[in-house]
Coordinates of C-alpha atoms in Angstrom, one line a residue:
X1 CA 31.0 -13.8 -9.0
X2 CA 28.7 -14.5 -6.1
X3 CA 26.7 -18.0 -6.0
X4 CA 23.4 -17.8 -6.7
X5 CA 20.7 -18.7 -4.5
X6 CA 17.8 -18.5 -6.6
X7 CA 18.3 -20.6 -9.7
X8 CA 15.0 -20.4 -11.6
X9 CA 14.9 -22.5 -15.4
X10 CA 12.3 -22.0 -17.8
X11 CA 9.1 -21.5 -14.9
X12 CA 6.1 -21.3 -16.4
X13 CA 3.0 -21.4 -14.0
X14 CA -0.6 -21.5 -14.7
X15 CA -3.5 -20.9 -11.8
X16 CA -6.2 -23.7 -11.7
X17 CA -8.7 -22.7 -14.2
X18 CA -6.8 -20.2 -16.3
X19 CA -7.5 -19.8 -20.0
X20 CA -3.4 -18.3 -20.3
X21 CA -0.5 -19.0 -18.0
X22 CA 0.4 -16.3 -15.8
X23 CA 4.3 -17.4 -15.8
X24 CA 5.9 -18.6 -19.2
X25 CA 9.2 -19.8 -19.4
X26 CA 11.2 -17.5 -16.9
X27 CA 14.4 -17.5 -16.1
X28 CA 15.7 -15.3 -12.6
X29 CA 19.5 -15.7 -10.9
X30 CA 19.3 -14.6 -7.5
X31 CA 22.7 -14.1 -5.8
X32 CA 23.8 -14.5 -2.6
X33 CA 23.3 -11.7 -0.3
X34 CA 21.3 -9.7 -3.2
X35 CA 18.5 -7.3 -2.6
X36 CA 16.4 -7.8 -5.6
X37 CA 13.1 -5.3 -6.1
X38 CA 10.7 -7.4 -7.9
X39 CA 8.4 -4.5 -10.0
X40 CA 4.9 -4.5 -12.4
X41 CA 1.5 -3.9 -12.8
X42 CA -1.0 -5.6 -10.6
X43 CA -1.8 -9.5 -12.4
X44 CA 1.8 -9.7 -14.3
X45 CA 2.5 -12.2 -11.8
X46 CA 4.8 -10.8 -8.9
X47 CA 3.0 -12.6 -6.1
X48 CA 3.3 -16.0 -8.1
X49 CA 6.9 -15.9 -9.0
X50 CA 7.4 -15.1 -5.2
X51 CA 5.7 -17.9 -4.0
X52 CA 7.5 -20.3 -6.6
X53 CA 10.2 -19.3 -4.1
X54 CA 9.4 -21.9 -1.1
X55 CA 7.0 -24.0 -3.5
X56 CA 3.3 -22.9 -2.2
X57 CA 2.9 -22.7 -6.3
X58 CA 2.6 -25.2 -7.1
X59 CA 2.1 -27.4 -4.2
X60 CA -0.3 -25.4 -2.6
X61 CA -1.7 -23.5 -5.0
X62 CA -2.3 -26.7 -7.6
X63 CA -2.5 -25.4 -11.7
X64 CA -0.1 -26.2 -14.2
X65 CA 3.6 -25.9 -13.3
X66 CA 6.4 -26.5 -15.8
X67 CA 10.8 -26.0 -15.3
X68 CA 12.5 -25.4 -12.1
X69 CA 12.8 -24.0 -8.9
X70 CA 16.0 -24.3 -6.6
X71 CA 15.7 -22.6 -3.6
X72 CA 19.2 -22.8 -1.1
X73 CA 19.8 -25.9 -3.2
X74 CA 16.4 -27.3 -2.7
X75 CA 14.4 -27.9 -5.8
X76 CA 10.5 -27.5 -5.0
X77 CA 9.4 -29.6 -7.2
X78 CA 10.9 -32.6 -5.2
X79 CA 9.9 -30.8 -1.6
X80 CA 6.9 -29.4 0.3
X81 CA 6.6 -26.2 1.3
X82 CA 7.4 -26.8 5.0
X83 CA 10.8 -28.5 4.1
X84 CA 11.7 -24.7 2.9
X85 CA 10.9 -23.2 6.7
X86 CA 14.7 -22.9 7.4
X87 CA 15.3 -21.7 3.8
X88 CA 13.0 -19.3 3.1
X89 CA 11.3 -16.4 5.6
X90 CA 8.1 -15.4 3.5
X91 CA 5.6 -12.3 4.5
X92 CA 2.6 -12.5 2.2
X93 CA 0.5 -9.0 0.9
X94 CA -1.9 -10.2 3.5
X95 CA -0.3 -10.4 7.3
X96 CA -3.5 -11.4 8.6
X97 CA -3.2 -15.1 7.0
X98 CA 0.1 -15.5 8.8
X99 CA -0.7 -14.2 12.6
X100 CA -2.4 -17.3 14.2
X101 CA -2.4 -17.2 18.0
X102 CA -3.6 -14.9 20.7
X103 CA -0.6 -12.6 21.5
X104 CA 2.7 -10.8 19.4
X105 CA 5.4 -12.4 21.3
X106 CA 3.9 -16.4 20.4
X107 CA 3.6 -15.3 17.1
X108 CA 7.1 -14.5 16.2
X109 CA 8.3 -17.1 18.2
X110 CA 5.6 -19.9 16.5
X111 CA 8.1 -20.3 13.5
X112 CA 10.9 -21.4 16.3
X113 CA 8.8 -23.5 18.3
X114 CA 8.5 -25.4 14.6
X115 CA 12.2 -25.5 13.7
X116 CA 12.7 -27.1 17.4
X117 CA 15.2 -24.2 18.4
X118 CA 16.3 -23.9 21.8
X119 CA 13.7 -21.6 24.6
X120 CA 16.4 -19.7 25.5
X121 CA 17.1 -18.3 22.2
X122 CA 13.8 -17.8 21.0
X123 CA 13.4 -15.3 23.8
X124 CA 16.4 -13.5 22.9
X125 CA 15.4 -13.3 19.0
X126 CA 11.5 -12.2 19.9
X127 CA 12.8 -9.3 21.5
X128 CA 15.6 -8.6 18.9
X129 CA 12.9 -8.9 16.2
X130 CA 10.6 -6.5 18.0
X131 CA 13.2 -4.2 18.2
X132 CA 13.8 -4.4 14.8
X133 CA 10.8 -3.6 13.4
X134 CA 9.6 -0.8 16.1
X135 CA 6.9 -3.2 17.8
X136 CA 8.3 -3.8 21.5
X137 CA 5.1 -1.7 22.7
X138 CA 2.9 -4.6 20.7
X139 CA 4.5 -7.6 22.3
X140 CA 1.5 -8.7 24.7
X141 CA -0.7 -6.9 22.3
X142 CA -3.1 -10.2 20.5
X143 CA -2.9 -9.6 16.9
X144 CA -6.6 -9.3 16.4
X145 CA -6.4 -5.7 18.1
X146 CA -3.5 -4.7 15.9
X147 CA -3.7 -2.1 13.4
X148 CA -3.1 -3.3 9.4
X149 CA 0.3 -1.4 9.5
X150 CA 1.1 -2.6 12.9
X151 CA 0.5 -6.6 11.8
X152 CA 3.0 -6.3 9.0
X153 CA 5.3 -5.2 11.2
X154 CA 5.0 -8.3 13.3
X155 CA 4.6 -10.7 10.0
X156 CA 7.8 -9.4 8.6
X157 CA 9.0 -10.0 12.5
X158 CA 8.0 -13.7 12.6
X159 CA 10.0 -14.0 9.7
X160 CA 13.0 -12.8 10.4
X161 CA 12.7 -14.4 13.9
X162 CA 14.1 -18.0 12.2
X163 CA 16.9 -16.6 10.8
X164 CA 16.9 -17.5 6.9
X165 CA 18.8 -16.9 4.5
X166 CA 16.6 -15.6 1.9
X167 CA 13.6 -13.0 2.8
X168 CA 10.6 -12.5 0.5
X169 CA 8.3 -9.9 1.3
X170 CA 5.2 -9.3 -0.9
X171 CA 4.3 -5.6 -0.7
X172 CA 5.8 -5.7 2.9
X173 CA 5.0 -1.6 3.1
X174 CA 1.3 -1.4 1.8
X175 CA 0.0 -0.1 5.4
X176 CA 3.3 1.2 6.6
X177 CA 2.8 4.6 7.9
X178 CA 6.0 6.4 5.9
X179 CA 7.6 6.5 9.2
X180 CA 7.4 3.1 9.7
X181 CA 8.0 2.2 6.0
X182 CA 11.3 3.6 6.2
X183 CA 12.2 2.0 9.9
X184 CA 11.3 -1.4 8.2
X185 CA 13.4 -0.7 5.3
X186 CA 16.2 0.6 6.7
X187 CA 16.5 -2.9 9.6
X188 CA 16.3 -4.7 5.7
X189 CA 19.0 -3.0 4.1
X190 CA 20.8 -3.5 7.9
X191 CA 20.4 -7.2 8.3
X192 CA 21.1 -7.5 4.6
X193 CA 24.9 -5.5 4.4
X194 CA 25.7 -6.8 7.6
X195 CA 24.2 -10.4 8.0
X196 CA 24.0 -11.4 4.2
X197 CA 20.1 -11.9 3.8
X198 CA 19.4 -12.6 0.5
X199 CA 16.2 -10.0 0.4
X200 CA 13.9 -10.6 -2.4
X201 CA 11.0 -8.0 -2.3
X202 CA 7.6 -7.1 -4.9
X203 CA 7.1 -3.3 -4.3
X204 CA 4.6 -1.1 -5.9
X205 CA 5.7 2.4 -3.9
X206 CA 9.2 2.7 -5.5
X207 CA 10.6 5.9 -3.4
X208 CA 10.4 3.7 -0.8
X209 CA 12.8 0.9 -1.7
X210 CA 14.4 1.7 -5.3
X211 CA 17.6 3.1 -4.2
X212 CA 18.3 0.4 -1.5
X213 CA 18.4 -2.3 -4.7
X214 CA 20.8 -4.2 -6.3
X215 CA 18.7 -5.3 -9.1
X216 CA 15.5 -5.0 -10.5
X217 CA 13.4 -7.5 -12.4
X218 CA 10.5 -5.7 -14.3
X219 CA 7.5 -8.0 -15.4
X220 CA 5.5 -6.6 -17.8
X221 CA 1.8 -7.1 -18.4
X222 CA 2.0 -10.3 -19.7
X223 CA 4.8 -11.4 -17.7
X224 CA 8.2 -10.6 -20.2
X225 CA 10.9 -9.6 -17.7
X226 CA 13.1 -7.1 -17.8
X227 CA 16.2 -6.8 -15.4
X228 CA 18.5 -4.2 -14.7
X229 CA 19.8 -1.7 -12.3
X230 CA 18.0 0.7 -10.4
X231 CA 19.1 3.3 -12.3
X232 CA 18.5 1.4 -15.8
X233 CA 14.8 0.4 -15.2
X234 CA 14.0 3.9 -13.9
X235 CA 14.8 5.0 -17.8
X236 CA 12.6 2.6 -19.1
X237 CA 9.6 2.0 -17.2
X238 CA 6.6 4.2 -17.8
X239 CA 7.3 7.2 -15.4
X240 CA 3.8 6.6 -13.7
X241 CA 5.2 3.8 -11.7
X242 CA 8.7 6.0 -10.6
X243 CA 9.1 7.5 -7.3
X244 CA 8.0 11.4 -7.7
X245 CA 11.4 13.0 -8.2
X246 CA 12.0 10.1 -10.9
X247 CA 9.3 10.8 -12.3
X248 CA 9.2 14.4 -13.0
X249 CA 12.9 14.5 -14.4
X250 CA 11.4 12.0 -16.9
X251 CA 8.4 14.3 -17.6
X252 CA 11.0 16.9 -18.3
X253 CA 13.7 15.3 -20.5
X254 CA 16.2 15.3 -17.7
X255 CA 19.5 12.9 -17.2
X256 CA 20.6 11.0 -14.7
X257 CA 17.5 10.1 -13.4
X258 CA 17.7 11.2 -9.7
X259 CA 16.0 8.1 -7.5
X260 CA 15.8 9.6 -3.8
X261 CA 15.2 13.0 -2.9
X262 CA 19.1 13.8 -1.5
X263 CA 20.2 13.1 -5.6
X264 CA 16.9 15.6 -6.6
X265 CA 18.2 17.7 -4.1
X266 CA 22.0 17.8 -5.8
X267 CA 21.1 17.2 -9.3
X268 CA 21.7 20.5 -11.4
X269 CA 19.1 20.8 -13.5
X270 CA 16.9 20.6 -10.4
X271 CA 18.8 23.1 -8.5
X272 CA 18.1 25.3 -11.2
X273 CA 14.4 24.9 -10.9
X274 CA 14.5 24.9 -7.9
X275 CA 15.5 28.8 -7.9
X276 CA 13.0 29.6 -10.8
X277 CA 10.3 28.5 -8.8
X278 CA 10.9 30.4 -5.6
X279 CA 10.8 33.2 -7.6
X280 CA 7.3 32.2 -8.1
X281 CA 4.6 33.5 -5.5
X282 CA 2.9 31.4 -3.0
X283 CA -0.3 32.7 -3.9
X284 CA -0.1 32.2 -7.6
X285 CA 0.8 28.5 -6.7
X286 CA -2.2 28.1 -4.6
X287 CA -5.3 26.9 -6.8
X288 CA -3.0 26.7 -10.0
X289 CA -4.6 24.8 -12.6
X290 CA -2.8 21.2 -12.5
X291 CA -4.8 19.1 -15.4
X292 CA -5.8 15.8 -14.4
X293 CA -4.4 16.7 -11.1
X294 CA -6.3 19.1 -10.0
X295 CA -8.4 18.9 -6.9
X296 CA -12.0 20.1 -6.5
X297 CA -11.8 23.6 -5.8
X298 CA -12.6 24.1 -1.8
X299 CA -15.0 26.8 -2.5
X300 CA -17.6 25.1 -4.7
X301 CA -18.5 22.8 -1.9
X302 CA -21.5 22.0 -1.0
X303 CA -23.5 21.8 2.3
X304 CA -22.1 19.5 5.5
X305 CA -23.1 16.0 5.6
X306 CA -20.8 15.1 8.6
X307 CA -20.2 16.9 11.7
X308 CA -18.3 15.4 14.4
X309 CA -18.4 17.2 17.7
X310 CA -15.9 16.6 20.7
X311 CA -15.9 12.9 19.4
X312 CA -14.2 10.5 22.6
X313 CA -13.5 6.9 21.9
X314 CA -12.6 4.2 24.1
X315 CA -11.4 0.2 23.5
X316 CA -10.7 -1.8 26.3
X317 CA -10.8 0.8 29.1
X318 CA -8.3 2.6 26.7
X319 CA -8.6 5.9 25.3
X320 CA -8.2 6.2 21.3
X321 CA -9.5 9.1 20.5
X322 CA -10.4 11.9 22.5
X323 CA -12.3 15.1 22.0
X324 CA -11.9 15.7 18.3
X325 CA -14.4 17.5 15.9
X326 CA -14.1 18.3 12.0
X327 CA -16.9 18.6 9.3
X328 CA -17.6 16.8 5.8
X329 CA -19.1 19.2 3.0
X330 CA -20.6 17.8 -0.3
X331 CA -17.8 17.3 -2.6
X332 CA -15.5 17.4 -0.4
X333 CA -12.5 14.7 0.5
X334 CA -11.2 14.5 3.9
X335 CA -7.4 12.4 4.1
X336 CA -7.2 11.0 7.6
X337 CA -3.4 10.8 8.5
X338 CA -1.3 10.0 11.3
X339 CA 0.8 6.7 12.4
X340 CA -0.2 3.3 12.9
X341 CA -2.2 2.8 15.7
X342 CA -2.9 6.6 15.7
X343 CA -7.0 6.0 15.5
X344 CA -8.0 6.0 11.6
X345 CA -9.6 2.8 11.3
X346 CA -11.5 3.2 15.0
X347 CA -12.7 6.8 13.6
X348 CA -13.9 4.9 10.3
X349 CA -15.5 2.2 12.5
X350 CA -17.5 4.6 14.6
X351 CA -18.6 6.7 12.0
X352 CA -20.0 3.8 10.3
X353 CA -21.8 3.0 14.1
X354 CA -19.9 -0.1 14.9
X355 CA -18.2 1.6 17.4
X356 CA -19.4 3.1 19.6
X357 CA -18.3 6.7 20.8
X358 CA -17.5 7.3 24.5
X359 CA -18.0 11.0 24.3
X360 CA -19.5 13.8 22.1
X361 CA -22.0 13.7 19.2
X362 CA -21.9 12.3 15.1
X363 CA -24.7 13.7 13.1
X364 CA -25.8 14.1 9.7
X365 CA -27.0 17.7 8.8
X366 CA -29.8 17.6 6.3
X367 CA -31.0 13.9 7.7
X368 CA -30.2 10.4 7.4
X369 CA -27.1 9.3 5.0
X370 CA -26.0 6.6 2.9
X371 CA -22.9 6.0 4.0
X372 CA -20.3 3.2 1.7
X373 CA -17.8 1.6 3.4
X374 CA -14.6 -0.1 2.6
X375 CA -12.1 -1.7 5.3
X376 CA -8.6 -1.8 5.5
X377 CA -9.4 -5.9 4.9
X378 CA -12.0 -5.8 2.0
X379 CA -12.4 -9.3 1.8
X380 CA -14.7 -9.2 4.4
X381 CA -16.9 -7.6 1.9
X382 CA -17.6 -10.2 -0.5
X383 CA -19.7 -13.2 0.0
X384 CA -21.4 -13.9 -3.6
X385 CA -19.5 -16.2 -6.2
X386 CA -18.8 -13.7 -8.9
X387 CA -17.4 -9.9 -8.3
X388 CA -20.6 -9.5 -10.1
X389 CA -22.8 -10.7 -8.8
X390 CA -21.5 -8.8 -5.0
X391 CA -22.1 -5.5 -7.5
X392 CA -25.7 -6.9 -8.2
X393 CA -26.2 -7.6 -4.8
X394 CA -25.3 -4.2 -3.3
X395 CA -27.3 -2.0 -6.2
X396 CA -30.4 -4.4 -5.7
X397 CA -30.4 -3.7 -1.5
X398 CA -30.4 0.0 -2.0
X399 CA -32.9 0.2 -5.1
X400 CA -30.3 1.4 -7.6
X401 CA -30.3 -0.1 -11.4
X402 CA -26.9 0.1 -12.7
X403 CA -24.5 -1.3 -15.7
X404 CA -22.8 -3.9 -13.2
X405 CA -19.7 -4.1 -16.5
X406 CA -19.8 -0.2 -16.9
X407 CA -19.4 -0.3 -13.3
X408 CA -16.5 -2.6 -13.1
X409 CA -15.2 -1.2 -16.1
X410 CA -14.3 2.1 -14.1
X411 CA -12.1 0.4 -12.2
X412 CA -10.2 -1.7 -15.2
X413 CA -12.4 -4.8 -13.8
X414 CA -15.0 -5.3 -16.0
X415 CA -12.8 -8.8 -17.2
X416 CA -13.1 -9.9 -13.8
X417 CA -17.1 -9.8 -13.9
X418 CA -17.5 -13.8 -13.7
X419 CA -14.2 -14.3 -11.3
X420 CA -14.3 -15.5 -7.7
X421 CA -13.5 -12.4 -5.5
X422 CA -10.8 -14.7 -4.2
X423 CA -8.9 -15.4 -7.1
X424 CA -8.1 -11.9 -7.1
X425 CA -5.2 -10.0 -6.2
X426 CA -4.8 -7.9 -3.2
X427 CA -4.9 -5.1 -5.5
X428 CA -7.8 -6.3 -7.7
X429 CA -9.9 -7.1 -4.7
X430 CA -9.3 -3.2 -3.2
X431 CA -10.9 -2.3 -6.8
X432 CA -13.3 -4.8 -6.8
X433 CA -14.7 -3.8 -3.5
X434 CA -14.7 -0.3 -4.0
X435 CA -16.8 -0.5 -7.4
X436 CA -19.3 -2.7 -4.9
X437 CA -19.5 -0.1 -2.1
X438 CA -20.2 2.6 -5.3
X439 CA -22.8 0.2 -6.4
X440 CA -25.6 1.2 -3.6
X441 CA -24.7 5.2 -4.8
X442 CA -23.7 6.2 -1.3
X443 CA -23.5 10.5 -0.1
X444 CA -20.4 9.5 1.8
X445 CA -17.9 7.7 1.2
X446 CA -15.6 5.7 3.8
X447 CA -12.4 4.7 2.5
X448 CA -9.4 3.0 4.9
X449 CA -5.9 2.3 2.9
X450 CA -7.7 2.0 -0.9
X451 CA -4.6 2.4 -2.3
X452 CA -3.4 -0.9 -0.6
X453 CA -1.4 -3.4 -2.9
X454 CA -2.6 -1.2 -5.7
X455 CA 0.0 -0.7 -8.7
X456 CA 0.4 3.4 -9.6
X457 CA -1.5 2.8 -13.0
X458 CA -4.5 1.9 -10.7
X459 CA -4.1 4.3 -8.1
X460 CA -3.9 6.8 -11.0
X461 CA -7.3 5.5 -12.1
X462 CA -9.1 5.5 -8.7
X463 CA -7.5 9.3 -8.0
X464 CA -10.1 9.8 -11.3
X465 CA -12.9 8.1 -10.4
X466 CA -12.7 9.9 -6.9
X467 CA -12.3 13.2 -8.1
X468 CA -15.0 12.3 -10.5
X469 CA -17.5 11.2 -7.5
X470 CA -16.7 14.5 -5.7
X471 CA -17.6 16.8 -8.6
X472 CA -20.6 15.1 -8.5
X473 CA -21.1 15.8 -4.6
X474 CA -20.4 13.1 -2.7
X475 CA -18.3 13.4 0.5
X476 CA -15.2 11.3 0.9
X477 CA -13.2 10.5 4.1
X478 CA -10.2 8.6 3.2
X479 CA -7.8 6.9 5.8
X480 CA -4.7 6.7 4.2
X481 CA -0.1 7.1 4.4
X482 CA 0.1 7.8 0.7
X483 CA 0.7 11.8 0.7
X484 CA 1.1 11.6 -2.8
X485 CA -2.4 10.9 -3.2
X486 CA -3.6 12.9 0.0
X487 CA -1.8 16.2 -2.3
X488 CA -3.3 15.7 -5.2
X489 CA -6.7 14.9 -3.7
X490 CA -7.7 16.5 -0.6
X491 CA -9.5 19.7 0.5
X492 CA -8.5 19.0 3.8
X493 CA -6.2 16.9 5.7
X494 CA -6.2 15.6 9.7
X495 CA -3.4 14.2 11.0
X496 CA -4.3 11.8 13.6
X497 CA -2.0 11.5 16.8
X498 CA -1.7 11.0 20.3
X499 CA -5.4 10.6 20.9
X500 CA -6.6 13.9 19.0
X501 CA -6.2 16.0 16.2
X502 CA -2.4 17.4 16.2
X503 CA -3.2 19.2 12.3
X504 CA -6.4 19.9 10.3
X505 CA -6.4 22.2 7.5
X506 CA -5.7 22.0 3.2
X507 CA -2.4 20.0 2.5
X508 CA -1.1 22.9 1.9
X509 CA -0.9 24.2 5.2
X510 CA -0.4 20.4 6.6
X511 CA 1.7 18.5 4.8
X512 CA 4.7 20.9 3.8
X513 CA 8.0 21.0 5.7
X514 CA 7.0 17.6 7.5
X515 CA 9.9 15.2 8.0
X516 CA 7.5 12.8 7.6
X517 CA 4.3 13.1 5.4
X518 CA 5.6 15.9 3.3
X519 CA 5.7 14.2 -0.3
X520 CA 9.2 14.1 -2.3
X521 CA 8.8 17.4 -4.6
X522 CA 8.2 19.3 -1.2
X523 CA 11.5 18.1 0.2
X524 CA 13.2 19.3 -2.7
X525 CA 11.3 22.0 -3.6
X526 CA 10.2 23.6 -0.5
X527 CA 7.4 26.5 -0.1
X528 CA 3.7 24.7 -0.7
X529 CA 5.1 22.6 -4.0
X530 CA 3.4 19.0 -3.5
X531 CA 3.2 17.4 -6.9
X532 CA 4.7 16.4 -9.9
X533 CA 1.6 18.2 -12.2
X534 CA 2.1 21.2 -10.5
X535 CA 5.8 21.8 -11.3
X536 CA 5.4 20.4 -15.0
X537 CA 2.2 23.0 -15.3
X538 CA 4.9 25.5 -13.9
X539 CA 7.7 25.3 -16.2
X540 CA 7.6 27.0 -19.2

């Protein structure tokens, strides 16, 4: 039996301030060389148990702290975080906090410079570390000009640049394109079969890194964790929070669970389906009715509120975007696609006027809009004390009256009314400032990664509230890699990519037979199949 490296006795942990403890006498084993998937709803406490891990809780973080924590043979209880720099490689849900100079390259070697390792090899790890994690293009690049996708590459890059033996990544995929997802995943799994890194990961998009675990702790709401195989805690945990393929063989009854689309692919009962359904037409697929799935019919849209025409942007002397043009109807929801780096948040930031187009036209048919925005980093939102309070504040500016706990309530927040928008999870605060930009009753929406750090219970619930805010007409552009949610949502979809539009049309038309942003029932079920609802509405 392998030695562990993660001894945790009896933690129980709670924040400064809390009425309940958000960790109560846990016990984890972590071997050596393990990769452990660390799973649960947003607030069961993944990001605390992870940073029990090289003692920021509860040195840091203060609160109540109770058992133990030994770390590489280092109890942190008895050391400061910085005595576990050479233990422990941590990249936290936000990358931002960690990227502290003026270029890529001093970055990942700051960590180094720390630890007192020799010049000449940090200069041969930067550049094995940027290879790693697809970023040599970013390495003079200053952090600031980075995209969200592109700064967790170089966080998780920093981190692996001092060599430790144990990794923790919290959410290290949340703005991943799925391109880059699966790059960063696979130099994981690499450096952990062939170099031992202990890997210890939280992970709310499981078709990402399910498979590539050895075991899997499941916290449940209040904390109760459950471990297990892969395989074991894909039977038990609510199928909402499964990758797609796992998550439809659960809606219908089937065994094994497949977990990746090659097992989908090979697993009878799914081959069998797969034949009923092409017997199916494409045209009786097309505007099926998918129950809570269903999108807002394309032809009860309204009139445009957004026409962009031969739109040019340029940064720096460098072009970003160059001579695209699309329209936004009344009830309609635009998914902006494409790599990182590929324009999305620029586009966002120029609609919204605070950049400023080098080329072409943005107008607003019918006149002047009330356009609600929310970044990729939607802490730069709040600036009240209470999430309340920044719901207040926005509804008062615009000359709207609304239920400020109704409000919240939408988004499973309404407990959170009196809470500091910090004290929030990554998660919570994507909620929290999405019910604030709703507060002011905007025509059109701005969205950039809303889905980031957000369990699937919650994603399910904001897919509700925005299909609910398009049947009542407002427009929606939404900048996002999840093309889960870009299927079940979208009227149309552009994919964004070496400076222009490469596709623009329904997901129908765009997303199918893409290597890369085709979703997991499309892989394995081919023609235009792009959800799970629409196969369960399917089968007899």
């Amino acid at each position: 039996m392998s030695t562990p490296i993660v001894s945790i006795d009896q933690l129980s942990y709670a924040w400064p301030e809390a009425d309940q403890p958000t960790l109560h006498s846990l016990d984890w084993r972590i071997d050596e060389g393990a990769f452990a998937l660390l799973i649960g709803r947003s607030g069961s406490g993944k990001s605390t148990l992870l940073r029990s891990l090289n003692g920021l809780v509860p040195h840091f973080s203060g609160g109540s702290f109770g058992g133990q924590v030994v770390v590489n043979g280092v109890n942190t209880r008895h050391h400061a975080p910085r005595d576990f720099a050479r233990h422990v490689g941590f990249v936290f849900q936000d990358p931002e906090a960690q990227l502290l100079t003026s270029r890529v390259v001093d970055d990942i070697a700051l960590g180094m410079e720390q630890l007192g390792i020799p010049p000449t090899i940090m200069r041969k790890r930067v550049e094995e570390m940027l290879d790693l994690v697809g970023a040599a293009h970013l390495r003079d690049r200053s952090p600031e000009t980075l995209s969200g996708g592109e700064r967790q590459r170089v966080a998780i890059a920093a981190a692996l640049a001092i060599h430790p033996p144990i990794l923790v990544l919290d959410e290290p995929t949340s703005q991943l394109d799925p391109w880059g997802a699966e790059e960063v995943i696979a130099a994981l799994q690499r450096m952990n079969d062939d170099l031992g890194l202990t890997v210890v990961m939280s992970e709310h998009r499981l078709e990402r890194v399910l498979s590539h675990a050895d075991t899997v702790r499941l916290l449940d709401d209040d904390g109760v964790p459950t471990d297990g195989s892969p395989q074991q805690i894909a039977s038990i945990v609510a199928p909402v929070a499964l990758p797609p393929v796992a998550q439809l063989a659960r809606d219908l009854g089937l065994n094994p669970v497949p977990l990746t689309v090659k097992q989908a692919r090979n697993h009878p009962e799914f081959m069998a389906l797969r034949e009923q359904l092409a017997e199916q037409s494409s045209l009786a697929r097309r505007g099926r009715s998918h129950g809570v799935s269903t999108r807002v019919d394309g032809d009860t849209l309204g009139d445009s509120v957004l026409k962009v025409s031969q739109l040019g942007i340029r940064i720096e002397k460098s072009q970003i975007i160059a001579d695209i043009s699309f329209d936004v109807h009344q009830g309609e929801l635009v998914a902006l696609m494409g790599r990182n780096g590929s324009g999305k948040t620029t586009l966002l930031r120029a609609l919204m006027g605070f950049v400023s187009p080098w080329s072409g036209d943005i107008t607003f048919p019918g006149g002047e809009r009330r356009i609600g925005y929310v970044p990729q980093r939607s802490s730069t939102l709040f600036f009240c004390e209470t999430l309340g309070d920044e719901l207040r504040f926005t509804a008062k500016k615009h000359g709207v009256q609304i239920d400020v706990e109704a409000r919240l309530a939408e988004v499973d927040l309404a407990w959170a009314i009196d809470r500091h928008p910090s004290t929030l999870s990554v998660g919570e605060r994507q909620r929290g400032a999405i019910a604030t930009v709703l507060a002011g009753n905007p025509d059109l929406l701005l969205l950039d990664e809303p889905t980031r750090g957000m369990d699937p219970w919650h994603k399910r619930q904001l897919a509700a509230v925005l299909r609910n805010l398009q049947q009542r007409g407002l427009g929606i552009i939404m900048a996002t890699h999840d093309t889960e949610l870009a299927a079940e949502l979208a009227q149309t979809v552009i994919m964004l990519g070496d400076g222009g539009i490469v596709s623009l049309g329904p997901p129908d038309d765009v997303l199918v037979d893409s290597l890369t942003y085709s979703t997991q029932i499309n892989k394995v079920f081919g023609a235009d199949w792009l959800t799970v609802d629409q196969i369960v509405q399917a089968v007899p």
